[in-house]
Amino acid sequence: GQTKPIEIKVDRVARAKTAESDKKANAEFTNTYWKLMSLGEKPAKLGAGEKELFIQFIAEKNVIKGFSGCNHFTGAFEANQGKLTMGAVAGTRKMCMQGMDQEQAFLISIGEFACYSINGEALTVKSDKGVLIATFESRYMN
């Protein structure tokens, strides 16, 4: 039976900064949605339908899945202490008006993945000769 408005007062409380809270934890390699940011030194472009290119490394079955710009793909991987071994990649075979060159380059590059490192939200993948292949940024999914 309250007829008057209720007033709620809220005070902002800031957490004390510590060296630990300033450090960002690294994203997990597996079970993370990795958005492609660059192939080699070239920035990645959006694919068909303005969708971003991505890859996920699914730990449970050691499979990869993703979107390469026009088509979806899947394959196998093994990861151990920064080393990466990729299996064959299979994908859908749609033809798109744009982005097919980038898609082909991305799919070929997956076969060259040999090692990776994660720094915060960034994944860097290199060849067995240490050449930069691709960079990714983690995205969080519901």
Coordinates of C-alpha atoms in Angstrom, one line a residue:
G1 CA 0.0 0.0 0.0
Q2 CA 2.9 2.5 -0.5
T3 CA 1.7 5.6 -2.3
K4 CA 4.8 7.8 -2.1
P5 CA 7.8 7.2 -4.5
I6 CA 10.7 5.2 -2.9
E7 CA 14.1 6.9 -3.2
I8 CA 17.1 4.6 -3.5
K9 CA 20.6 6.0 -3.0
V10 CA 23.6 4.2 -4.5
D11 CA 27.2 5.1 -3.9
R12 CA 29.9 4.0 -6.3
V13 CA 32.7 2.0 -4.7
A14 CA 35.9 1.6 -6.7
R15 CA 38.0 -1.5 -6.2
A16 CA 41.6 -0.8 -5.2
K17 CA 43.9 -1.5 -8.1
T18 CA 46.6 -4.2 -7.6
A19 CA 49.2 -5.6 -9.8
E20 CA 47.1 -8.7 -10.2
S21 CA 44.0 -6.8 -11.3
D22 CA 45.9 -4.9 -13.9
K23 CA 47.0 -8.1 -15.6
K24 CA 44.6 -9.5 -18.2
A25 CA 44.2 -13.2 -18.2
N26 CA 44.9 -14.9 -21.5
A27 CA 41.9 -16.2 -23.5
E28 CA 41.6 -19.9 -23.7
F29 CA 43.0 -21.5 -26.9
T30 CA 40.2 -24.1 -27.1
N31 CA 36.5 -23.5 -27.0
T32 CA 37.0 -19.8 -27.9
Y33 CA 35.5 -18.0 -30.9
W34 CA 38.6 -16.5 -32.7
K35 CA 37.8 -13.7 -35.1
L36 CA 40.3 -13.4 -38.0
M37 CA 42.0 -10.1 -37.8
S38 CA 44.8 -10.5 -40.4
L39 CA 46.2 -13.0 -42.8
G40 CA 50.0 -12.4 -42.8
E41 CA 50.3 -8.7 -42.8
K42 CA 47.0 -8.0 -44.6
P43 CA 44.0 -7.0 -42.5
A44 CA 41.1 -9.4 -42.8
K45 CA 38.0 -8.2 -44.6
L46 CA 34.4 -9.3 -43.9
G47 CA 33.1 -12.2 -45.9
A48 CA 29.8 -12.7 -47.7
G49 CA 26.8 -11.2 -45.9
E50 CA 29.2 -8.9 -44.0
K51 CA 30.0 -11.9 -41.7
E52 CA 33.4 -12.1 -39.9
L53 CA 35.8 -14.9 -40.6
F54 CA 36.5 -17.1 -37.6
I55 CA 37.9 -20.4 -36.3
Q56 CA 37.1 -22.4 -33.1
F57 CA 39.3 -25.1 -31.7
I58 CA 36.9 -27.5 -29.9
A59 CA 38.7 -29.4 -27.2
E60 CA 36.2 -32.2 -26.6
K61 CA 36.8 -33.9 -30.0
N62 CA 39.9 -32.0 -31.3
V63 CA 38.0 -30.5 -34.2
I64 CA 38.1 -27.1 -35.7
K65 CA 35.1 -25.3 -37.2
G66 CA 34.6 -21.9 -38.6
F67 CA 33.6 -19.6 -41.4
S68 CA 36.1 -18.8 -44.2
G69 CA 34.3 -15.9 -45.9
C70 CA 31.7 -17.7 -48.0
N71 CA 31.7 -21.3 -46.7
H72 CA 31.8 -23.0 -43.3
F73 CA 34.6 -25.5 -42.7
T74 CA 35.6 -28.2 -40.2
G75 CA 38.7 -30.3 -39.6
A76 CA 41.0 -31.8 -37.0
F77 CA 43.8 -30.4 -34.9
E78 CA 46.3 -31.4 -32.1
A79 CA 47.7 -28.8 -29.8
N80 CA 50.4 -29.3 -27.2
Q81 CA 52.3 -26.5 -25.4
G82 CA 52.1 -24.0 -28.2
K83 CA 52.7 -26.5 -31.0
L84 CA 49.9 -27.1 -33.5
T85 CA 49.2 -29.9 -35.9
M86 CA 46.4 -29.4 -38.4
G87 CA 44.5 -32.2 -40.2
A88 CA 42.7 -31.9 -43.5
V89 CA 39.9 -29.3 -43.8
A90 CA 36.5 -29.9 -45.4
G91 CA 33.9 -27.3 -46.2
T92 CA 30.8 -26.4 -47.9
R93 CA 31.2 -25.4 -51.5
K94 CA 29.1 -22.3 -52.1
M95 CA 30.2 -19.7 -54.7
C96 CA 30.1 -16.1 -53.6
M97 CA 30.4 -12.9 -55.6
Q98 CA 33.0 -11.4 -53.3
G99 CA 35.8 -12.6 -50.9
M100 CA 36.7 -15.9 -52.6
D101 CA 40.4 -14.9 -52.8
Q102 CA 40.6 -14.2 -49.1
E103 CA 38.6 -17.4 -48.4
Q104 CA 41.1 -19.5 -50.4
A105 CA 44.0 -17.9 -48.7
F106 CA 42.5 -18.5 -45.3
L107 CA 41.8 -22.1 -46.0
I108 CA 45.3 -22.7 -47.4
S109 CA 46.9 -21.0 -44.4
I110 CA 45.1 -23.3 -41.9
G111 CA 47.3 -26.2 -43.3
E112 CA 50.4 -24.2 -42.5
F113 CA 49.5 -23.6 -38.8
A114 CA 52.4 -25.0 -36.7
C115 CA 52.6 -23.0 -33.5
Y116 CA 50.6 -20.4 -31.6
S117 CA 50.8 -18.0 -28.8
I118 CA 48.1 -16.1 -26.9
N119 CA 48.6 -12.7 -25.3
G120 CA 45.5 -11.4 -23.6
E121 CA 42.7 -11.6 -26.2
A122 CA 45.1 -12.0 -29.2
L123 CA 46.0 -15.3 -30.9
T124 CA 49.0 -15.4 -33.2
V125 CA 49.6 -18.4 -35.4
K126 CA 52.9 -19.0 -37.2
S127 CA 54.4 -21.5 -39.6
D128 CA 57.0 -24.1 -38.7
K129 CA 59.6 -21.5 -39.9
G130 CA 58.3 -18.9 -37.6
V131 CA 56.5 -16.9 -40.3
L132 CA 53.4 -15.0 -39.2
I133 CA 50.4 -16.7 -40.8
A134 CA 47.4 -15.1 -39.1
T135 CA 46.2 -13.1 -36.1
F136 CA 42.9 -13.6 -34.3
E137 CA 41.0 -11.8 -31.5
S138 CA 38.8 -13.7 -29.0
R139 CA 35.1 -13.1 -28.9
Y140 CA 32.7 -14.3 -26.3
M141 CA 29.6 -16.2 -27.1
N142 CA 26.4 -16.9 -25.1

